Tab-separated table of N, CA, C and O in Angstrom:
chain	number	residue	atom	x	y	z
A	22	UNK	N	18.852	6.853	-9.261
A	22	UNK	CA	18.574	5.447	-9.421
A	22	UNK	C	18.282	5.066	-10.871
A	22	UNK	O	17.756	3.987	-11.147
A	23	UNK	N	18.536	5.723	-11.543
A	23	UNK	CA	18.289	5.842	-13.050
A	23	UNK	C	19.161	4.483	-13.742
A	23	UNK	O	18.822	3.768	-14.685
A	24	UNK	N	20.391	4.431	-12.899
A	24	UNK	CA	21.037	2.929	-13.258
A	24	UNK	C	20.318	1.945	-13.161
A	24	UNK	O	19.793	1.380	-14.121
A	25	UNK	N	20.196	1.586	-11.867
A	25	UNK	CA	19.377	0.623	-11.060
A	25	UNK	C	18.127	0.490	-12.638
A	25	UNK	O	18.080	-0.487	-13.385
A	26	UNK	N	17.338	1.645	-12.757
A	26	UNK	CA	16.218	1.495	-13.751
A	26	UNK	C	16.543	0.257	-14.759
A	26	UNK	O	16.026	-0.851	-14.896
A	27	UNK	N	17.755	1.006	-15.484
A	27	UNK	CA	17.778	0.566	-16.678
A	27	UNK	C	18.414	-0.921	-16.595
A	27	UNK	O	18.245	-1.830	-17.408
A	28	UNK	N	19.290	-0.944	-15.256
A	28	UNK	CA	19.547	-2.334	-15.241
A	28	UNK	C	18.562	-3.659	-14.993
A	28	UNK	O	18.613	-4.869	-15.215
A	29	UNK	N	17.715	-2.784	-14.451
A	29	UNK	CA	16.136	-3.748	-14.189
A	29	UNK	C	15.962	-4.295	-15.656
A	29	UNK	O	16.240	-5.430	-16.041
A	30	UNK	N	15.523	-3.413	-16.284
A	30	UNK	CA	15.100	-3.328	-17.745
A	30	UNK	C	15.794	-4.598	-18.402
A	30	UNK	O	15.359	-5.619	-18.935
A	31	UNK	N	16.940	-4.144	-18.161
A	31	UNK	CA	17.997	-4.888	-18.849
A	31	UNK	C	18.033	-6.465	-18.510
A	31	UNK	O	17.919	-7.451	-19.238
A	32	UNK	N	18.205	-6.342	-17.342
A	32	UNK	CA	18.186	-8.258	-16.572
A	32	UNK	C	16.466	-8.927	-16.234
A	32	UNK	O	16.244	-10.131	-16.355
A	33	UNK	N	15.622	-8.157	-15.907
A	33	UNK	CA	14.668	-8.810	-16.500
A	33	UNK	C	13.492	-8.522	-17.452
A	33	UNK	O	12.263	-8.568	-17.386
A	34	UNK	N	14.495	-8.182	-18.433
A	34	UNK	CA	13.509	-8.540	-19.751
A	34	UNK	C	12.639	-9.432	-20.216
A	34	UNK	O	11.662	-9.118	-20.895
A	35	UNK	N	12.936	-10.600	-19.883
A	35	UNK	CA	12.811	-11.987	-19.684
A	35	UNK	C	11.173	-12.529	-19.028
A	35	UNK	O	10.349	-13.403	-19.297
A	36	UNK	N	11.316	-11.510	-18.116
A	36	UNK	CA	10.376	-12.185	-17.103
A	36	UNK	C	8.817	-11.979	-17.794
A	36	UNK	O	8.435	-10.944	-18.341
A	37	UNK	N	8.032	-13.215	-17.627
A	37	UNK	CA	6.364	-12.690	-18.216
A	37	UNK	C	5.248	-12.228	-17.092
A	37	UNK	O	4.631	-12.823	-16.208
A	38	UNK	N	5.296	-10.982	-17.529
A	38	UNK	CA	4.313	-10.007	-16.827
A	38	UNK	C	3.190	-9.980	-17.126
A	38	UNK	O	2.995	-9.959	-18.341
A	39	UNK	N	1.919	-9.968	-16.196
A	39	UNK	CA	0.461	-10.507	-16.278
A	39	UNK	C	-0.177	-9.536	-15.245
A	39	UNK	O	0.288	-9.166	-14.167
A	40	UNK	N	-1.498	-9.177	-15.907
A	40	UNK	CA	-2.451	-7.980	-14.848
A	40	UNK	C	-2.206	-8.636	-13.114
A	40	UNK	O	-1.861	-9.742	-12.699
A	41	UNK	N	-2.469	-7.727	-12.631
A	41	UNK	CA	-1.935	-8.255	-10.783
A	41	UNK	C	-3.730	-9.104	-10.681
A	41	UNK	O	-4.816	-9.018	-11.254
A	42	UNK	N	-3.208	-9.737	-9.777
A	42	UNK	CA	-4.444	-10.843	-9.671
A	42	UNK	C	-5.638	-10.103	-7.971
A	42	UNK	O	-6.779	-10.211	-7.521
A	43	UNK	N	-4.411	-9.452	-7.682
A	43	UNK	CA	-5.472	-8.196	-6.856
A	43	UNK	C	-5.194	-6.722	-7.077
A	43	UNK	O	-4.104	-6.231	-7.370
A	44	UNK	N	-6.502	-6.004	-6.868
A	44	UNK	CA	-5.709	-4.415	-6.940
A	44	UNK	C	-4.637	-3.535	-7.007
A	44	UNK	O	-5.244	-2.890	-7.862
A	45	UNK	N	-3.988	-3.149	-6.933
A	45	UNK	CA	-2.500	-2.514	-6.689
A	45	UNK	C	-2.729	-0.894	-7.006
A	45	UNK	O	-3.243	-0.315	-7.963
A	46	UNK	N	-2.094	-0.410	-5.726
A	46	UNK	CA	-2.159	1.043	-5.805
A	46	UNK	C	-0.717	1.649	-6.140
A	46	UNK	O	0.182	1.119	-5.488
A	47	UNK	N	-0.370	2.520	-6.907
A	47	UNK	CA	1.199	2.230	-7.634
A	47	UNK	C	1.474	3.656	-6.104
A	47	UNK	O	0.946	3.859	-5.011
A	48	UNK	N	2.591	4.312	-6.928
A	48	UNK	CA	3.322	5.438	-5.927
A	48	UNK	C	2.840	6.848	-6.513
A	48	UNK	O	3.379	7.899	-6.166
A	49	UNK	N	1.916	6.797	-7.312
A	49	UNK	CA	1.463	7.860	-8.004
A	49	UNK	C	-0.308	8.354	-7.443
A	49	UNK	O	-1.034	9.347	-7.439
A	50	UNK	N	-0.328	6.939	-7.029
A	50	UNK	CA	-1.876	6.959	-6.518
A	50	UNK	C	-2.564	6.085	-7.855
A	50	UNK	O	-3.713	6.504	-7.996
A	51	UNK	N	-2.430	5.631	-8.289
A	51	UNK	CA	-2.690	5.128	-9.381
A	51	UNK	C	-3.472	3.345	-9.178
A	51	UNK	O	-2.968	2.541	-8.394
A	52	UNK	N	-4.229	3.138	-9.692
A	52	UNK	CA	-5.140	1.944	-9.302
A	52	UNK	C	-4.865	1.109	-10.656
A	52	UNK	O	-5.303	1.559	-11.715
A	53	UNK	N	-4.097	-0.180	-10.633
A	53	UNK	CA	-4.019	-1.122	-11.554
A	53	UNK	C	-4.628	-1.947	-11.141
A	53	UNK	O	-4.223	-2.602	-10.181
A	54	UNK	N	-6.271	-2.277	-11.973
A	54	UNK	CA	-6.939	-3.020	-11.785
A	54	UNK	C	-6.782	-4.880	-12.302
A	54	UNK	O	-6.476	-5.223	-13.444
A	55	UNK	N	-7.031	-5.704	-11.326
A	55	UNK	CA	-6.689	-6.547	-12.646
A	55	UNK	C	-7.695	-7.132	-13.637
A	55	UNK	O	-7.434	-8.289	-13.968
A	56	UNK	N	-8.886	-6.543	-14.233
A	56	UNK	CA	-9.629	-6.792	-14.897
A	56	UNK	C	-9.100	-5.700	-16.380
A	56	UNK	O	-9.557	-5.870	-17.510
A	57	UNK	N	-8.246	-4.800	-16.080
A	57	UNK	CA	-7.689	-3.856	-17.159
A	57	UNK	C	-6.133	-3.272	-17.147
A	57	UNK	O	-5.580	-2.499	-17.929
A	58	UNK	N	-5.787	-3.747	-16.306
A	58	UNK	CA	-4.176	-3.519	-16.107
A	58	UNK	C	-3.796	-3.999	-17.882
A	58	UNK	O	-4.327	-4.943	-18.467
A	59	UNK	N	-2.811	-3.110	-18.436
A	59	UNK	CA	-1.801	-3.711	-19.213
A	59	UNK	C	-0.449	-4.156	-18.359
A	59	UNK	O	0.158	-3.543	-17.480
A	60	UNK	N	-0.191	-5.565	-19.004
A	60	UNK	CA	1.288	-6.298	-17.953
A	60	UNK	C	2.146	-5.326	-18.619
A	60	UNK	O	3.111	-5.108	-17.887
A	61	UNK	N	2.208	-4.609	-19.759
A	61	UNK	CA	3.296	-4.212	-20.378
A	61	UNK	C	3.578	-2.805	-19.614
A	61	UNK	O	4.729	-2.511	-19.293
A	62	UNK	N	2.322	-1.824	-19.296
A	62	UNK	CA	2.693	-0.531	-18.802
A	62	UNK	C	2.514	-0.811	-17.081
A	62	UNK	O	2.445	0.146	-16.310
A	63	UNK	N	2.464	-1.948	-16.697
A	63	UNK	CA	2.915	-2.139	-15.185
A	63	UNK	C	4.025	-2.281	-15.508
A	63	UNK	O	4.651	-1.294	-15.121
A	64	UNK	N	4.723	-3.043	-16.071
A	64	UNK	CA	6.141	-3.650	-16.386
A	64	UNK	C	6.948	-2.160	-16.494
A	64	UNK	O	8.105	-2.162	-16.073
A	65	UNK	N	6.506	-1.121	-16.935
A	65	UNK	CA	7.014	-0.097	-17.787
A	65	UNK	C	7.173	0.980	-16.359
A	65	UNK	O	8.204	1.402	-15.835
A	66	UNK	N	5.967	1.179	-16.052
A	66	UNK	CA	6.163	2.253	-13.990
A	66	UNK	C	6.880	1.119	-13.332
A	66	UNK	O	8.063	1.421	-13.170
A	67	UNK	N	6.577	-0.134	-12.875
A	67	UNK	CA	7.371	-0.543	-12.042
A	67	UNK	C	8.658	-1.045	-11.741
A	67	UNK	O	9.153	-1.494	-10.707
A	68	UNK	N	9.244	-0.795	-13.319
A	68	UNK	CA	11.246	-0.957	-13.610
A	68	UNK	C	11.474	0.464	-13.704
A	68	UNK	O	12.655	0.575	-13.374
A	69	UNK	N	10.884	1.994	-14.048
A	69	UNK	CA	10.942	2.723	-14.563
A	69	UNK	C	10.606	3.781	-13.331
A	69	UNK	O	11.256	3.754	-12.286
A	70	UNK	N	9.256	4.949	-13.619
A	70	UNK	CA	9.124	5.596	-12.749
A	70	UNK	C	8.921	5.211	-11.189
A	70	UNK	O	9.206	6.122	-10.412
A	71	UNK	N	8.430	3.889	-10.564
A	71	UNK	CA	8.473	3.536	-9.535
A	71	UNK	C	10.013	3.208	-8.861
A	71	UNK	O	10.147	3.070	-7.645
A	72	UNK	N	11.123	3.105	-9.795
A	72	UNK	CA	12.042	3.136	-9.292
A	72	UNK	C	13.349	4.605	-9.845
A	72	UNK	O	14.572	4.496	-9.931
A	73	UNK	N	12.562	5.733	-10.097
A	73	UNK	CA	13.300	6.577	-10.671
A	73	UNK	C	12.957	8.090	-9.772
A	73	UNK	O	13.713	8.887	-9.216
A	74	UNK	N	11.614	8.051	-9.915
A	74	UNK	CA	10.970	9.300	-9.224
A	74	UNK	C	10.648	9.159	-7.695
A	74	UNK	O	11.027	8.242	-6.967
A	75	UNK	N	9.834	10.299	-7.324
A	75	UNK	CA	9.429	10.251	-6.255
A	75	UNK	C	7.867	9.969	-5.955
A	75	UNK	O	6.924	10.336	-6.655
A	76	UNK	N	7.815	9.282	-4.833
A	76	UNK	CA	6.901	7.917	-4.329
A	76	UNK	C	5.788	9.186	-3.463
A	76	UNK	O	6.227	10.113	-2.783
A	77	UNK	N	4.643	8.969	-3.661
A	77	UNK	CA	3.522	9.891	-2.842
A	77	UNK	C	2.823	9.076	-2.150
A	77	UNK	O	1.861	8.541	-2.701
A	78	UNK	N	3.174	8.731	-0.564
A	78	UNK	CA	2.408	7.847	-0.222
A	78	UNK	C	1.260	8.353	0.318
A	78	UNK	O	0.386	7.486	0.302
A	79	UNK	N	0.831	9.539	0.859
A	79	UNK	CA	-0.394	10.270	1.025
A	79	UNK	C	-1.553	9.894	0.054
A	79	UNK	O	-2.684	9.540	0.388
A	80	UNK	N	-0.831	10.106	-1.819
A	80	UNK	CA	-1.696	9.958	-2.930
A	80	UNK	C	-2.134	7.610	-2.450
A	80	UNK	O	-3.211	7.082	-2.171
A	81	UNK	N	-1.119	7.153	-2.548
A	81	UNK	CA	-0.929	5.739	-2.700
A	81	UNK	C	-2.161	5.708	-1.339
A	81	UNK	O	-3.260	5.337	-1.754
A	82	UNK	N	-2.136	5.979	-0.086
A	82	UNK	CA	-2.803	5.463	0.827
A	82	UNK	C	-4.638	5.966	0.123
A	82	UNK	O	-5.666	5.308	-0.040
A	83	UNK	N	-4.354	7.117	-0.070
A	83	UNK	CA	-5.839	7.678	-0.255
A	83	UNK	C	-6.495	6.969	-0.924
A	83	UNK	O	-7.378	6.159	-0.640
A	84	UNK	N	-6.104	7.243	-1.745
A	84	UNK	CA	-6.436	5.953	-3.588
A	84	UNK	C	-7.199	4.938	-2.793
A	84	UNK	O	-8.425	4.917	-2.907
A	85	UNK	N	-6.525	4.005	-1.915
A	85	UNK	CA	-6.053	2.691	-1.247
A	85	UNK	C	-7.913	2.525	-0.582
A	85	UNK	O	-8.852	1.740	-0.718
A	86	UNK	N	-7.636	3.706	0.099
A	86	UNK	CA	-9.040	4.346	1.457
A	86	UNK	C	-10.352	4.102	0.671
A	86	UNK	O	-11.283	3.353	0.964
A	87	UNK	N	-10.185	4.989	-0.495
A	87	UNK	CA	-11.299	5.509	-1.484
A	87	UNK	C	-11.772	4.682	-2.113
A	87	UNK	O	-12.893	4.232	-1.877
A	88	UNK	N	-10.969	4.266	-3.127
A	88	UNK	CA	-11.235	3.244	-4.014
A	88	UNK	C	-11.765	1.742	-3.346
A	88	UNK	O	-12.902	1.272	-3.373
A	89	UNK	N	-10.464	1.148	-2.717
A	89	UNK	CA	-11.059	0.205	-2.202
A	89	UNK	C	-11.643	-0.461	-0.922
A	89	UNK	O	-11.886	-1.667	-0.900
A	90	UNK	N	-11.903	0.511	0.344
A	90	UNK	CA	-12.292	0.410	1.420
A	90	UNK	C	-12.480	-0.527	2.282
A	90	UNK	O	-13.408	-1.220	2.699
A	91	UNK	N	-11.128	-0.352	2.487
A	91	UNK	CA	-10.369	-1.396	2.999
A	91	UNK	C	-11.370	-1.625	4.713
A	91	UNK	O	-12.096	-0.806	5.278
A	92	UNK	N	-11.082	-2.753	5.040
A	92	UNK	CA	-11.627	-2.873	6.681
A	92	UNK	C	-10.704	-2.157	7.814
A	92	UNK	O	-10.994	-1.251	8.596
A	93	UNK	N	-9.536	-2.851	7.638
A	93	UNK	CA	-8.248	-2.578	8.372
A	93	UNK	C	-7.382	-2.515	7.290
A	93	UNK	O	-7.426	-3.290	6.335
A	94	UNK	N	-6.294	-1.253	7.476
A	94	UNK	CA	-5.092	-1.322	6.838
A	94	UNK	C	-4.012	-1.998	7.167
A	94	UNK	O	-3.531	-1.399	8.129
A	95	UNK	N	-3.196	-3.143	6.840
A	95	UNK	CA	-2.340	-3.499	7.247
A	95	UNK	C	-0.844	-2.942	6.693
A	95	UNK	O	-0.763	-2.631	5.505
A	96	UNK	N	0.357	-2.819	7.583
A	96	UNK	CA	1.452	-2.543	7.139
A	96	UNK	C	2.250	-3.712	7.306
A	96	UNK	O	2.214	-4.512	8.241
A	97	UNK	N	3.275	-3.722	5.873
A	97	UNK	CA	3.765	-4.934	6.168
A	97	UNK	C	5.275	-4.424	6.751
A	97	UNK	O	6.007	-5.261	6.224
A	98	UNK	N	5.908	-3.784	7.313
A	98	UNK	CA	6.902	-3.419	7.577
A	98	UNK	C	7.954	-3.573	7.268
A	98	UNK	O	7.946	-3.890	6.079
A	99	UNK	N	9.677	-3.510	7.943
A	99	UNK	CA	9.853	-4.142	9.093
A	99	UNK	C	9.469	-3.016	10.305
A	99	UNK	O	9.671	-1.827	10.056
A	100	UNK	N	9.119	-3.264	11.130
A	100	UNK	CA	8.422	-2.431	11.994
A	100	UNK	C	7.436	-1.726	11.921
A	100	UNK	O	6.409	-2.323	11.599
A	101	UNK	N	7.355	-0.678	12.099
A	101	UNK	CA	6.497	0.221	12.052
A	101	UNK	C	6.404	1.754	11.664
A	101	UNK	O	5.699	2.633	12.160
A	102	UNK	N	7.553	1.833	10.374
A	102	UNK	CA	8.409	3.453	10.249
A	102	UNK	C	6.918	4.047	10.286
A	102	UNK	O	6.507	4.843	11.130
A	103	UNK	N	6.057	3.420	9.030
A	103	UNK	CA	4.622	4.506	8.218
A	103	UNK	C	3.791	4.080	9.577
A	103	UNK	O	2.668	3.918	9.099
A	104	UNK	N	3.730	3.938	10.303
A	104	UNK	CA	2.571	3.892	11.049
A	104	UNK	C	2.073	5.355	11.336
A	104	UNK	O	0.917	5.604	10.993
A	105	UNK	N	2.857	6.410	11.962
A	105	UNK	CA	2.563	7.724	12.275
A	105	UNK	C	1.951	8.327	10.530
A	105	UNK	O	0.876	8.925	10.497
A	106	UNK	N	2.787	8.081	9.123
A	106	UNK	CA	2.412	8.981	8.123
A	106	UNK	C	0.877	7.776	7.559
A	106	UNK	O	0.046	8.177	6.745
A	107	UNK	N	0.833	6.880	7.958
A	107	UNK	CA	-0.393	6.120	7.430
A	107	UNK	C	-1.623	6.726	8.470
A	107	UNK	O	-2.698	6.952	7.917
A	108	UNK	N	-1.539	6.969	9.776
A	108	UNK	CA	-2.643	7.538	10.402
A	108	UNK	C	-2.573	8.700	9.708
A	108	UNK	O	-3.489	8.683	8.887
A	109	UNK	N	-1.770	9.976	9.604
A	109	UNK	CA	-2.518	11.277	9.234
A	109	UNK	C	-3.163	10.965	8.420
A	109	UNK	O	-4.364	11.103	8.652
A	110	UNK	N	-2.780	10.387	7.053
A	110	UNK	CA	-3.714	10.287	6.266
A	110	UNK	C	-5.078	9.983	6.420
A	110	UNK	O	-6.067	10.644	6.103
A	111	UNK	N	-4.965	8.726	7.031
A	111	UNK	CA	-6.110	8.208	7.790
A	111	UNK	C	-7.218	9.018	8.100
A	111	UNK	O	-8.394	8.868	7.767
A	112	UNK	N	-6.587	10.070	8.918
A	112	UNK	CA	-7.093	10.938	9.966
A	112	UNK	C	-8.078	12.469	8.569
A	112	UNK	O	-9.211	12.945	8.504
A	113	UNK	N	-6.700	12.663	7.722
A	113	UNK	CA	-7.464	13.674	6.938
A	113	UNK	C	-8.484	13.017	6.250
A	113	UNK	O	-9.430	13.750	5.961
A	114	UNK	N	-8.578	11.765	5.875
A	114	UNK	CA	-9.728	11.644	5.221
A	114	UNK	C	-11.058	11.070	5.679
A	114	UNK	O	-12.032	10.701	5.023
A	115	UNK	N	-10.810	11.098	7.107
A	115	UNK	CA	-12.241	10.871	7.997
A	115	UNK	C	-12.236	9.409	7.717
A	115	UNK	O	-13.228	8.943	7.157
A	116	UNK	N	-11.518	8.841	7.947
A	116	UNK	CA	-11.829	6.800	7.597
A	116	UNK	C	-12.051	6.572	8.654
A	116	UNK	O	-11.310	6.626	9.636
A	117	UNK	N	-13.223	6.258	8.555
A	117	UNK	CA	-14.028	4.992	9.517
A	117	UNK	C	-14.640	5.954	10.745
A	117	UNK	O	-15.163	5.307	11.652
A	118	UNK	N	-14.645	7.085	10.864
A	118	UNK	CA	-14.979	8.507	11.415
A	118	UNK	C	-14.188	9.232	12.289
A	118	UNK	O	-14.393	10.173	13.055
A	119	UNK	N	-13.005	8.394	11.909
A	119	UNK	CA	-11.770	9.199	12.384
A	119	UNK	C	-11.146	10.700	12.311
A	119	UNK	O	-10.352	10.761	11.372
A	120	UNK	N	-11.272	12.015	13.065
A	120	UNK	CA	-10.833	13.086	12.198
A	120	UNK	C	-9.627	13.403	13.321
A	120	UNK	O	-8.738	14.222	13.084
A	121	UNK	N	-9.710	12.670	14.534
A	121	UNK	CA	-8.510	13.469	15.660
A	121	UNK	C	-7.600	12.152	16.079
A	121	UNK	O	-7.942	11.021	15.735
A	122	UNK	N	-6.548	12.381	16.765
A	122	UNK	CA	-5.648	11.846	17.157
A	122	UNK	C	-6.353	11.077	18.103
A	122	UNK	O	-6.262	9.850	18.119
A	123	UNK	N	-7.010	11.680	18.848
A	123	UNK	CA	-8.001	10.924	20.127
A	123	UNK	C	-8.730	10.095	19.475
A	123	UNK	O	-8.838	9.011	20.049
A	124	UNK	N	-9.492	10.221	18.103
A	124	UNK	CA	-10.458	8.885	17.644
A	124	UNK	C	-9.676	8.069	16.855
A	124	UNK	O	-10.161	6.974	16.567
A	125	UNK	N	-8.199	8.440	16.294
A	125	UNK	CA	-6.959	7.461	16.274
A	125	UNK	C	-7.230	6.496	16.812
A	125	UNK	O	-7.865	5.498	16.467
A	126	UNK	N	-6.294	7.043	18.495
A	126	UNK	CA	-6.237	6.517	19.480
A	126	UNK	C	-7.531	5.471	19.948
A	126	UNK	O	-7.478	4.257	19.755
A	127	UNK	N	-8.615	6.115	20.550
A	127	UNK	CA	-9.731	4.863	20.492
A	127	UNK	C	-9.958	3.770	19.462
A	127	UNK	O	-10.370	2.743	20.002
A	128	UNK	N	-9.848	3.694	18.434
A	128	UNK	CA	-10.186	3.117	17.468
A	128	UNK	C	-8.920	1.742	17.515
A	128	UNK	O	-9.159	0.544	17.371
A	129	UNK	N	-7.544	2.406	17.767
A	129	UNK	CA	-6.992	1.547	17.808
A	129	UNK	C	-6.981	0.751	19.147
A	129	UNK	O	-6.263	-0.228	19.349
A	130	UNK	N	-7.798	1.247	19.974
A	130	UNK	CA	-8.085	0.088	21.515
A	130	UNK	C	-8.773	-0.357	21.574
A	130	UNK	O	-9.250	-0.713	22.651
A	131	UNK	N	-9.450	-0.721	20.002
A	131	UNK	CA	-11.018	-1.478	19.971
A	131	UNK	C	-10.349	-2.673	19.504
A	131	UNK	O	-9.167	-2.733	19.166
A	132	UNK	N	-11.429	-3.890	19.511
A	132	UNK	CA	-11.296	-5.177	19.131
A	132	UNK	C	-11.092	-4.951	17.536
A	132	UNK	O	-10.234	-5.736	17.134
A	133	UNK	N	-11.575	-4.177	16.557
A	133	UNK	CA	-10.956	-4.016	15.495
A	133	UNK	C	-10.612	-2.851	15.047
A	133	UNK	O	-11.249	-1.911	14.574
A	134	UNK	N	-8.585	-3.200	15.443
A	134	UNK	CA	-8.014	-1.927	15.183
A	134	UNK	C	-8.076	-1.867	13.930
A	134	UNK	O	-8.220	-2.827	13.173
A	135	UNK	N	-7.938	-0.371	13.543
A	135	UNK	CA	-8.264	0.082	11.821
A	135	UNK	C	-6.448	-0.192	10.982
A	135	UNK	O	-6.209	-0.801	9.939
A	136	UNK	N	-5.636	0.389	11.753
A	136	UNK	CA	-4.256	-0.067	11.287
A	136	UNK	C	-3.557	-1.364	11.870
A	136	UNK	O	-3.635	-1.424	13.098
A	137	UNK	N	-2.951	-2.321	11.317
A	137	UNK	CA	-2.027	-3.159	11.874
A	137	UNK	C	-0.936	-3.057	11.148
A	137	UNK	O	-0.857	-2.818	9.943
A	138	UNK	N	0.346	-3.341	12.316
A	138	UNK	CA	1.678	-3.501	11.678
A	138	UNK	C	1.960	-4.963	11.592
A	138	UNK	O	2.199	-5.682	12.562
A	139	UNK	N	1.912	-5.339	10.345
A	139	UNK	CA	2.406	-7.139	10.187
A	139	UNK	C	3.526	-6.994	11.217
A	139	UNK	O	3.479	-7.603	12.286
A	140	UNK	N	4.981	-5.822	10.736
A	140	UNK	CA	6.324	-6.141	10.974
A	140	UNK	C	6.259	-5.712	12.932
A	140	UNK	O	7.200	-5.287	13.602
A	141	UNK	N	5.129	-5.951	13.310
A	141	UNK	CA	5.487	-5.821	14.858
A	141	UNK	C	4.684	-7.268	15.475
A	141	UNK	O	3.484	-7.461	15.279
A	142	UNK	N	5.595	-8.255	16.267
A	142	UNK	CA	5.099	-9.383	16.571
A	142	UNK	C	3.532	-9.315	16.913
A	142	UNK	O	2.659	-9.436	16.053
A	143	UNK	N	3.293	-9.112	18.238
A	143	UNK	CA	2.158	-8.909	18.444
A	143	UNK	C	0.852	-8.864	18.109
A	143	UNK	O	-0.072	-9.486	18.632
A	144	UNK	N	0.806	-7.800	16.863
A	144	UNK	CA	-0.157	-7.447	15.846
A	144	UNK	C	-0.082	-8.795	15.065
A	144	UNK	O	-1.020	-9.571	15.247
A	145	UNK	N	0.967	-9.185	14.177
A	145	UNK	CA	1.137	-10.064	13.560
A	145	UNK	C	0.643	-11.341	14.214
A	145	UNK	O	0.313	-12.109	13.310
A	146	UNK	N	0.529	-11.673	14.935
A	146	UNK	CA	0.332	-12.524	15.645
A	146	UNK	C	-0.858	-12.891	15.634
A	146	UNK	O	-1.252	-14.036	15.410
A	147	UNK	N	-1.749	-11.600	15.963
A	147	UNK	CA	-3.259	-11.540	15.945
A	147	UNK	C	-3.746	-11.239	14.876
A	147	UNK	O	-4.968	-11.276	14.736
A	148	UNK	N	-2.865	-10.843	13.795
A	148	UNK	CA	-4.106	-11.217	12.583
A	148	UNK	C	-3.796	-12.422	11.992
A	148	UNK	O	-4.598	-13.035	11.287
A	149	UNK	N	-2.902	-12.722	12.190
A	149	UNK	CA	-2.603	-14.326	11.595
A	149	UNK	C	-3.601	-15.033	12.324
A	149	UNK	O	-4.205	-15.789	11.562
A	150	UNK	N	-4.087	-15.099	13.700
A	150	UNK	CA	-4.886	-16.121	13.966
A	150	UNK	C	-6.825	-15.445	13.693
A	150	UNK	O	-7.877	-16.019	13.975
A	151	UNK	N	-6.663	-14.475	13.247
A	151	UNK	CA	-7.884	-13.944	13.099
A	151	UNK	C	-8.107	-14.627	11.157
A	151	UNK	O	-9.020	-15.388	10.835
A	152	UNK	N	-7.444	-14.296	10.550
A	152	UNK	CA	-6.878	-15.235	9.084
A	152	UNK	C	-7.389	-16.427	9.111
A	152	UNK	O	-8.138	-16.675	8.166
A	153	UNK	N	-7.160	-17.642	10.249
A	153	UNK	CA	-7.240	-18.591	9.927
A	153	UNK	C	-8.958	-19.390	10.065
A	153	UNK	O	-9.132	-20.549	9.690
């Protein structure tokens, strides 16, 4: 994808890049804050190594867990591919006192499940009206 890179580069040069206005966890595991983000070395991983190398979403979720502790994780999908690789993680790092498939499982038959999939109606459905 090394084309793709440089053609990014190339066509939007243009565009003005500014610290993210919320957190962002890159594919490295990496936390761009926006009180210290440079726009220039986001600009630089996200035309570049985010579209060249390989993506660690184990590192990206953990980061995600740790750092900013989250209530519920949401996935925005379409569907639901990461749902199975977003629980292990889940699961290895004891979130929310999760360590087995069984406290998975319960957790997600409680009134607040710990994962949602935006890209599955249903879910979507119910956090949109929990949102409003």
């Amino acid at each position: 994808l090394r084309e793709v890179s440089e053609r990014a580069f190339s066509e939007l040069a243009e565009l003005p890049w500014s610290a993210p206005e919320l957190p962002l966890v890159d594919g490295r595991g990496f936390l761009w804050s926006p009180w210290s983000a440079d726009p220039r070395s986001l600009c630089a991983y996200t035309l570049g190594p985010q579209v060249t190398e390989t993506f660690d979403y184990s590192a990206t979720v953990r980061v995600l867990l740790r750092e900013l502790a989250p209530e519920v994780v949401v996935l925005l999908g379409p569907g639901n591919p990461l749902g199975g690789p977003t629980a292990q993680v889940l699961l290895r790092e004891g979130w929310r006192g999760m360590h087995t498939r069984a406290d998975f499982d319960a957790a997600q038959k409680s009134e607040r499940k710990p994962l949602v999939s935006y890209g599955l109606e249903a879910e979507r459905a119910r956090l949109a009206a929990e949102l409003r």
